[in-house]
Short mmCIF file of C-alpha atoms and ligand atoms in Angstrom, two decimals:
data_model
loop_
_atom_site.label_atom_id
_atom_site.label_comp_id
_atom_site.label_asym_id
_atom_site.label_seq_id
_atom_site.Cartn_x
_atom_site.Cartn_y
_atom_site.Cartn_z
CA MET A 164 0.26 -1.57 -7.22
CA ARG A 165 -1.58 1.58 -8.30
CA TYR A 166 1.78 3.19 -8.86
CA ILE A 167 3.00 0.32 -11.02
CA ARG A 168 -0.24 0.11 -13.02
CA ALA A 169 0.43 3.52 -14.53
CA PHE A 170 3.52 2.05 -16.20
CA ARG A 171 1.47 -0.75 -17.77
CA ASP A 172 -1.23 1.40 -19.30
CA GLY A 173 -2.29 0.09 -22.70
CA SER A 174 -3.31 3.40 -24.27
CA ALA A 175 -0.05 5.04 -23.20
CA ALA A 176 1.82 2.07 -24.72
CA ARG A 177 -0.04 2.52 -28.01
CA GLY A 178 0.85 6.22 -27.95
CA LEU A 179 4.53 5.41 -27.52
CA ALA A 180 4.32 2.80 -30.29
CA GLN A 181 2.80 5.43 -32.58
CA ALA A 182 5.55 7.91 -31.73
CA LEU A 183 8.11 5.22 -32.53
CA ALA A 184 6.46 4.38 -35.84
CA GLN A 185 6.62 8.06 -36.80
CA GLN A 186 10.24 8.52 -35.77
CA VAL A 187 12.00 5.46 -37.14
CA GLU A 188 13.71 6.05 -40.46
CA ARG A 189 12.39 3.48 -42.91
CA GLN A 190 15.69 2.86 -44.68
CA ARG A 191 17.69 1.97 -41.57
CA GLU A 192 17.67 -0.83 -39.03
CA TYR A 193 17.99 -0.37 -35.27
CA HIS A 194 19.56 -3.22 -33.29
CA LEU A 195 19.10 -2.53 -29.61
CA MET A 196 20.35 -4.81 -26.86
CA GLU A 197 18.42 -5.12 -23.64
CA PHE A 198 21.30 -6.11 -21.40
CA CYS A 199 19.25 -7.46 -18.52
CA GLY A 200 17.15 -10.61 -18.30
CA GLY A 201 14.58 -8.64 -16.34
CA HIS A 202 13.96 -6.54 -19.44
CA THR A 203 13.84 -9.67 -21.61
CA HIS A 204 11.16 -11.04 -19.32
CA ALA A 205 9.14 -7.77 -19.41
CA ILE A 206 9.44 -7.57 -23.21
CA PHE A 207 7.90 -11.02 -23.64
CA ARG A 208 5.41 -10.77 -20.82
CA TYR A 209 3.87 -7.58 -22.18
CA GLY A 210 4.35 -8.24 -25.88
CA VAL A 211 6.57 -5.18 -26.34
CA GLU A 212 8.11 -6.57 -29.54
CA ASP A 213 4.66 -6.71 -31.14
CA LEU A 214 4.40 -2.92 -30.79
CA LEU A 215 7.72 -2.19 -32.48
CA PRO A 216 8.25 -1.24 -36.13
CA ALA A 217 9.73 -4.16 -38.10
CA ASN A 218 13.11 -2.41 -38.44
CA VAL A 219 13.59 -2.09 -34.67
CA ARG A 220 15.11 -5.33 -33.46
CA LEU A 221 15.78 -6.30 -29.88
CA VAL A 222 18.86 -8.35 -29.07
CA HIS A 223 18.78 -10.25 -25.77
CA GLY A 224 21.90 -9.66 -23.69
CA PRO A 225 23.80 -11.58 -21.01
CA GLY A 226 22.26 -9.94 -17.94
CA CYS A 227 20.86 -13.05 -16.29
CA PRO A 228 23.08 -13.95 -13.31
CA VAL A 229 22.10 -17.60 -13.33
CA CYS A 230 22.76 -17.93 -17.07
CA VAL A 231 26.28 -16.49 -17.05
CA LEU A 232 27.70 -18.62 -14.24
CA ALA A 233 30.43 -20.81 -15.73
CA ILE A 234 29.70 -24.51 -15.36
CA PRO A 235 33.07 -25.33 -13.68
CA ARG A 236 32.20 -22.97 -10.82
CA LEU A 237 28.77 -24.56 -10.48
CA ASP A 238 30.34 -28.02 -10.48
CA ALA A 239 32.70 -26.92 -7.72
CA VAL A 240 29.84 -25.81 -5.49
CA ILE A 241 27.88 -29.01 -6.14
CA GLU A 242 30.95 -30.97 -4.99
CA LEU A 243 31.23 -28.73 -1.95
CA ALA A 244 27.56 -29.28 -1.04
CA ARG A 245 28.20 -33.02 -0.98
CA GLN A 246 30.89 -32.73 1.68
CA PRO A 247 29.85 -33.96 5.13
CA GLY A 248 29.12 -31.17 7.59
CA VAL A 249 28.50 -28.56 4.87
CA THR A 250 25.22 -26.65 4.56
CA LEU A 251 24.96 -24.89 1.21
CA VAL A 252 22.68 -21.85 1.07
CA SER A 253 21.58 -20.24 -2.19
CA TYR A 254 18.91 -18.34 -4.05
CA GLY A 255 16.23 -20.61 -5.52
CA ASP A 256 17.08 -20.42 -9.22
CA MET A 257 20.61 -21.65 -8.69
CA LEU A 258 19.37 -24.95 -7.28
CA ARG A 259 17.95 -26.05 -10.64
CA VAL A 260 20.78 -24.99 -12.95
CA PRO A 261 22.32 -28.04 -14.58
CA GLY A 262 26.05 -28.46 -14.16
CA SER A 263 28.09 -30.98 -16.09
CA ARG A 264 26.66 -34.49 -16.41
CA ARG A 265 23.17 -33.04 -15.69
CA ARG A 266 24.00 -32.65 -12.00
CA SER A 267 22.45 -29.82 -9.98
CA LEU A 268 22.23 -28.64 -6.41
CA LEU A 269 18.64 -29.86 -6.32
CA LYS A 270 19.71 -33.36 -7.32
CA ALA A 271 22.53 -33.22 -4.75
CA ARG A 272 19.90 -32.36 -2.13
CA ALA A 273 17.76 -35.31 -3.24
CA ARG A 274 20.81 -37.49 -2.60
CA GLY A 275 21.20 -36.20 0.95
CA ALA A 276 23.23 -32.98 0.70
CA ASP A 277 22.09 -30.16 3.00
CA VAL A 278 21.14 -27.53 0.40
CA ARG A 279 18.81 -24.73 1.45
CA MET A 280 17.03 -22.05 -0.53
CA VAL A 281 16.85 -18.50 0.80
CA TYR A 282 15.30 -15.24 -0.38
CA SER A 283 17.88 -13.04 1.31
CA ALA A 284 21.61 -13.38 1.90
CA LEU A 285 21.05 -12.51 5.55
CA GLU A 286 19.08 -15.72 6.10
CA ALA A 287 22.45 -17.49 5.93
CA LEU A 288 23.41 -15.69 9.15
CA GLU A 289 20.52 -17.22 11.07
CA ILE A 290 21.23 -20.68 9.67
CA ALA A 291 24.89 -20.38 10.71
CA ALA A 292 23.94 -19.12 14.19
CA ALA A 293 21.46 -21.96 14.68
CA HIS A 294 23.90 -24.66 13.51
CA PRO A 295 27.37 -23.89 14.91
CA GLU A 296 28.38 -27.52 14.32
CA ARG A 297 28.00 -27.10 10.52
CA GLN A 298 29.95 -25.16 7.91
CA VAL A 299 27.40 -22.86 6.30
CA VAL A 300 28.38 -21.62 2.83
CA PHE A 301 26.43 -18.89 1.04
CA PHE A 302 26.59 -19.34 -2.74
CA ALA A 303 26.69 -15.69 -3.83
CA ILE A 304 25.80 -14.87 -7.43
CA GLY A 305 24.57 -11.82 -9.27
CA PHE A 306 25.40 -8.45 -10.71
CA GLU A 307 25.87 -5.23 -8.77
CA THR A 308 22.29 -5.37 -7.47
CA THR A 309 22.93 -8.25 -5.09
CA THR A 310 26.59 -7.56 -4.22
CA PRO A 311 25.92 -5.04 -1.41
CA ALA A 312 23.75 -7.60 0.40
CA THR A 313 26.59 -10.14 0.27
CA ALA A 314 29.03 -7.52 1.59
CA HIS A 315 26.62 -6.80 4.43
CA LEU A 316 26.36 -10.53 5.18
CA ILE A 317 30.14 -10.83 5.55
CA LEU A 318 30.39 -7.75 7.76
CA GLU A 319 27.56 -9.01 9.94
CA ALA A 320 29.12 -12.48 10.20
CA GLN A 321 32.35 -10.85 11.37
CA ARG A 322 30.53 -8.62 13.85
CA ARG A 323 28.68 -11.61 15.32
CA GLY A 324 31.76 -13.82 15.33
CA LEU A 325 30.16 -16.51 13.17
CA ALA A 326 33.25 -18.55 12.35
CA ASN A 327 31.22 -21.29 10.63
CA LEU A 328 29.93 -19.00 7.86
CA SER A 329 31.66 -18.40 4.54
CA VAL A 330 30.76 -17.07 1.09
CA TYR A 331 31.48 -18.55 -2.34
CA CYS A 332 31.70 -15.31 -4.30
CA ASN A 333 30.58 -15.24 -7.94
CA HIS A 334 29.55 -11.61 -8.23
CA VAL A 335 30.09 -10.06 -11.65
CA LEU A 336 30.14 -6.60 -13.14
CA THR A 337 27.80 -5.22 -15.79
CA PRO A 338 30.18 -2.74 -17.49
CA ALA A 339 32.73 -5.51 -18.13
CA ALA A 340 30.13 -7.63 -19.93
CA ILE A 341 29.00 -4.70 -22.08
CA GLN A 342 32.60 -3.98 -22.99
CA SER A 343 33.18 -7.60 -23.99
CA ILE A 344 30.23 -7.44 -26.39
CA LEU A 345 31.53 -4.21 -27.88
CA ASP A 346 35.12 -5.40 -28.07
CA SER A 347 34.39 -8.67 -29.83
CA PRO A 348 31.27 -8.38 -31.98
CA GLU A 349 32.67 -11.20 -34.11
CA VAL A 350 32.73 -14.64 -32.52
CA ARG A 351 34.34 -17.20 -34.78
CA GLU A 352 31.79 -19.99 -34.43
CA TRP A 353 28.66 -17.80 -34.29
CA GLY A 354 29.26 -14.83 -36.52
CA GLN A 355 28.70 -11.16 -35.87
CA ILE A 356 26.43 -9.42 -33.47
CA ARG A 357 25.27 -5.91 -34.24
CA VAL A 358 24.34 -3.63 -31.35
CA ASP A 359 23.55 0.02 -32.08
CA GLY A 360 22.52 0.94 -28.55
CA PHE A 361 21.83 -0.47 -25.11
CA ILE A 362 18.85 -0.52 -22.78
CA GLY A 363 20.62 -0.37 -19.41
CA PRO A 364 19.38 -2.12 -16.26
CA SER A 365 17.76 0.11 -13.68
CA HIS A 366 18.34 -2.05 -10.59
CA VAL A 367 22.07 -2.37 -11.27
CA SER A 368 22.20 1.34 -12.06
CA ALA A 369 20.43 2.25 -8.83
CA VAL A 370 23.60 0.94 -7.15
CA ILE A 371 26.39 1.98 -9.54
CA GLY A 372 24.70 5.06 -11.02
CA SER A 373 24.58 6.04 -14.68
CA ARG A 374 28.14 7.36 -14.78
CA PRO A 375 29.91 4.00 -15.56
CA TYR A 376 28.08 3.78 -18.92
CA GLU A 377 29.42 7.12 -20.12
CA PHE A 378 32.63 5.41 -21.19
CA PHE A 379 30.78 3.16 -23.69
CA ALA A 380 28.75 5.99 -25.06
CA GLU A 381 31.86 8.11 -25.64
CA GLU A 382 34.46 5.50 -26.60
CA TYR A 383 32.27 3.19 -28.65
CA GLN A 384 29.71 5.77 -29.80
CA ARG A 385 26.78 3.65 -28.58
CA PRO A 386 23.88 5.34 -26.83
CA VAL A 387 22.70 3.89 -23.53
CA VAL A 388 19.29 4.51 -21.96
CA ILE A 389 18.75 3.21 -18.45
CA ALA A 390 15.21 1.90 -18.13
CA GLY A 391 12.85 0.50 -15.53
CA PHE A 392 11.25 -2.91 -15.88
CA GLU A 393 7.69 -1.98 -16.73
CA PRO A 394 6.53 -2.09 -20.36
CA LEU A 395 6.19 1.69 -20.68
CA ASP A 396 9.72 2.10 -19.30
CA VAL A 397 11.05 -0.21 -22.00
CA LEU A 398 9.06 1.42 -24.81
CA GLN A 399 10.12 4.89 -23.69
CA ALA A 400 13.77 3.77 -23.58
CA ILE A 401 13.51 2.35 -27.12
CA LEU A 402 12.05 5.65 -28.32
CA MET A 403 14.88 7.57 -26.63
CA LEU A 404 17.49 5.29 -28.25
CA VAL A 405 15.90 5.72 -31.69
CA GLN A 406 15.91 9.49 -31.22
CA GLN A 407 19.59 9.46 -30.26
CA LEU A 408 20.53 7.28 -33.21
CA ASN A 409 18.52 9.41 -35.64
CA SER A 410 20.28 12.54 -34.49
CA GLY A 411 23.74 10.93 -34.46
CA ARG A 412 24.13 11.32 -30.70
CA ALA A 413 25.65 8.70 -28.38
CA CYS A 414 25.19 9.57 -24.75
CA VAL A 415 23.80 8.11 -21.53
CA GLU A 416 20.20 8.99 -20.78
CA ASN A 417 18.21 7.96 -17.77
CA GLU A 418 14.60 6.95 -18.32
CA PHE A 419 14.34 5.60 -14.76
CA THR A 420 14.74 8.90 -12.99
CA ARG A 421 12.49 7.63 -10.20
CA GLY A 422 15.30 5.37 -8.95
CA VAL A 423 18.62 6.07 -10.66
CA THR A 424 21.03 8.98 -10.29
CA ARG A 425 24.35 9.64 -11.98
CA GLU A 426 26.26 8.82 -8.80
CA GLY A 427 24.24 5.80 -7.63
CA ASN A 428 23.96 4.55 -4.08
CA ARG A 429 27.15 5.69 -2.37
CA LYS A 430 26.45 3.74 0.80
CA ALA A 431 26.05 0.48 -1.11
CA GLN A 432 29.18 1.24 -3.16
CA ALA A 433 31.16 1.81 0.05
CA LEU A 434 30.00 -1.53 1.47
CA VAL A 435 31.12 -3.33 -1.69
CA ALA A 436 34.49 -1.50 -1.75
CA GLU A 437 35.10 -2.43 1.88
CA VAL A 438 34.66 -6.18 1.36
CA PHE A 439 35.42 -6.97 -2.30
CA GLU A 440 38.15 -6.35 -4.84
CA LEU A 441 38.43 -6.98 -8.58
CA ARG A 442 39.62 -10.35 -9.84
CA PRO A 443 42.19 -9.99 -12.62
CA SER A 444 40.05 -12.35 -14.70
CA PHE A 445 36.77 -14.23 -14.34
CA GLU A 446 35.11 -16.84 -16.53
CA TRP A 447 31.58 -16.12 -17.80
CA ARG A 448 29.40 -18.60 -19.56
CA GLY A 449 29.05 -17.50 -23.17
CA LEU A 450 31.55 -14.65 -22.87
CA GLY A 451 34.65 -16.56 -21.74
CA GLU A 452 37.39 -15.13 -19.52
CA LEU A 453 36.88 -11.40 -19.08
CA PRO A 454 39.47 -9.20 -17.42
CA TYR A 455 38.39 -7.37 -14.27
CA SER A 456 34.82 -8.58 -14.61
CA GLY A 457 34.29 -10.36 -11.29
CA LEU A 458 34.76 -9.70 -7.60
CA ARG A 459 36.55 -11.65 -4.90
CA ILE A 460 36.66 -11.24 -1.15
CA LYS A 461 39.51 -9.06 0.13
CA SER A 462 42.19 -10.74 2.20
CA ALA A 463 41.05 -8.75 5.25
CA TYR A 464 37.92 -10.92 5.16
CA ALA A 465 39.65 -14.13 4.04
CA ASP A 466 38.19 -16.01 7.01
CA PHE A 467 34.80 -15.74 5.31
CA ASP A 468 35.99 -16.78 1.85
CA ALA A 469 34.77 -20.28 0.98
CA GLU A 470 37.23 -20.52 -1.92
CA ARG A 471 40.13 -20.26 0.55
CA ARG A 472 38.53 -22.19 3.38
CA PHE A 473 37.73 -25.21 1.21
CA ALA A 474 40.46 -24.73 -1.42
CA LEU A 475 37.78 -24.84 -4.14
CA GLN A 476 39.06 -25.64 -7.63
CA SER A 477 37.21 -25.34 -10.93
CA GLN A 478 37.85 -28.03 -13.52
CA PRO A 479 37.25 -27.33 -17.22
CA VAL A 480 34.24 -29.18 -18.64
CA LEU A 481 32.80 -29.80 -22.07
CA GLU A 482 29.45 -28.08 -22.63
CA ASN A 483 26.50 -29.95 -24.12
CA LYS A 484 27.08 -29.11 -27.78
CA ALA A 485 23.39 -29.05 -28.65
CA CYS A 486 22.62 -26.39 -26.03
CA GLN A 487 22.96 -22.92 -27.54
CA CYS A 488 23.11 -21.03 -24.24
CA PRO A 489 26.56 -19.52 -24.84
CA ALA A 490 25.43 -18.05 -28.19
CA ILE A 491 22.10 -16.90 -26.71
CA ILE A 492 23.81 -15.22 -23.76
CA ARG A 493 25.97 -13.34 -26.23
CA GLY A 494 22.93 -12.25 -28.21
CA VAL A 495 24.03 -14.02 -31.38
CA LYS A 496 21.22 -16.62 -31.43
CA LYS A 497 17.63 -16.82 -30.28
CA PRO A 498 16.20 -19.69 -28.20
CA THR A 499 14.24 -20.91 -31.22
CA ASP A 500 17.56 -21.53 -32.99
CA CYS A 501 18.18 -24.35 -30.51
CA ALA A 502 16.95 -27.77 -31.62
CA LEU A 503 16.23 -28.73 -28.02
CA PHE A 504 13.95 -25.75 -27.30
CA ALA A 505 10.49 -26.80 -26.03
CA GLY A 506 11.31 -30.42 -26.87
CA PRO A 507 13.83 -32.11 -24.61
CA CYS A 508 14.49 -28.75 -22.91
CA THR A 509 11.67 -27.15 -20.91
CA PRO A 510 11.52 -25.23 -17.60
CA HIS A 511 10.59 -28.53 -15.91
CA ASN A 512 13.53 -30.30 -17.46
CA PRO A 513 16.11 -27.60 -18.23
CA ILE A 514 19.17 -28.67 -20.18
CA GLY A 515 20.85 -25.26 -20.18
CA SER A 516 20.91 -22.38 -17.72
CA CYS A 517 18.88 -20.06 -20.00
CA MET A 518 15.83 -22.25 -19.41
CA VAL A 519 16.03 -22.07 -15.61
CA SER A 520 15.62 -18.54 -14.39
CA ALA A 521 12.62 -16.37 -15.32
CA GLU A 522 15.27 -13.93 -16.57
CA GLY A 523 16.73 -16.47 -18.98
CA ALA A 524 15.85 -15.87 -22.64
CA CYS A 525 14.81 -19.51 -23.24
CA ALA A 526 12.49 -19.49 -20.24
CA ALA A 527 10.93 -16.19 -21.37
CA TYR A 528 10.41 -17.52 -24.90
CA TYR A 529 8.96 -20.76 -23.54
CA LYS A 530 6.52 -19.01 -21.24
CA TYR A 531 5.28 -16.28 -23.56
CA ARG A 532 6.15 -17.21 -27.13
CA ARG A 533 5.82 -20.98 -27.32
CA GLY A 534 2.35 -20.81 -28.89
CA ALA A 535 3.46 -18.35 -31.57
CA VAL A 536 6.55 -20.43 -32.33
CA ARG A 537 4.42 -23.57 -32.74
CA ALA A 538 1.90 -21.78 -34.95
CA ALA A 539 4.69 -20.43 -37.16
CA GLY A 540 6.17 -23.94 -37.41
S1 SF4 B 58 16.49 -24.37 -25.18
FE1 SF4 B 58 17.60 -25.39 -23.51
S2 SF4 B 58 19.24 -26.48 -24.49
FE2 SF4 B 58 18.52 -24.95 -25.95
S3 SF4 B 58 19.77 -23.14 -25.59
FE3 SF4 B 58 17.97 -22.91 -24.31
S4 SF4 B 58 18.58 -23.78 -22.36
FE4 SF4 B 58 20.10 -24.50 -23.85
#
């Protein structure tokens, strides 16, 4: 805690804010996307935006794993959970995410489905070992941070001969999402999104390293600064981005040197490469079908693939038109642009996925900005 406190120091934050105020060029605007929901949460929790000059704008990105899961895939797992003999295991946030027709895993559990919340993928192993008569399915979601743990789960299940365990794989890749934002800044129904630079996620980068972002910096001439999740990390990253933009540079810089290297965690990368392969295409909520943006289980581990074992199919669904999650995930709209925000839609009664997880932009706004929004109204 002492170690973390140094990265929340108020006087250091004011010093960084002063440095920013001195360095921004008055006549230009800086639109910086924090890719990850963890950064969005930190920005609101510590009031980082209040310290920024008016011409530095933060755009919230799609890096919330719960928010980007396509509803048809959620519907498929809710159906699976309702099958007799199936025990569905998942991280807590996923249980509350509304699928189509306001269904959720939590509601399925209330109706008798065996749905269990875990903090670690490996807990699924113990559940499967303790209940050999049941089919235990781990609902795997997340970016590169959580993928190695799922790979380890599958390898351990194989080693222990747990034939009743399988994984419904929904792991996605950060670079593909960044590329989609850069490739299609114009979305017909929402308009244009401007992103001059990216604050990169440190936990993802601890696994994949900083090297994968070099492509965006070079090809798209957008600077990237990888940052930790404390307020001083974020402020320092914003300052570094402003400095790059002022000097016309576009390269990858690493603010989070205490955890991220250029090469990343080779051991974790090897685990992922052993078990998973790229899907040719994967559907994201808000971003649509993105080529080579998701992972699936290799055929060598097909016995542990819930999609094959249960022949899971995703059916297209119509989204609730009033919910602006797809536009918010893309960074085109803010939660306060949604007519349902803080009215019908609250963390206790979420209508869209962005209101569920602490990393969702709507949940962050609701928790830390609701008062200010009301006062402004
Ligand atoms: S406030 Fe609720 S309904 Fe509106 S965009 Fe956010 S999650 Fe969707």
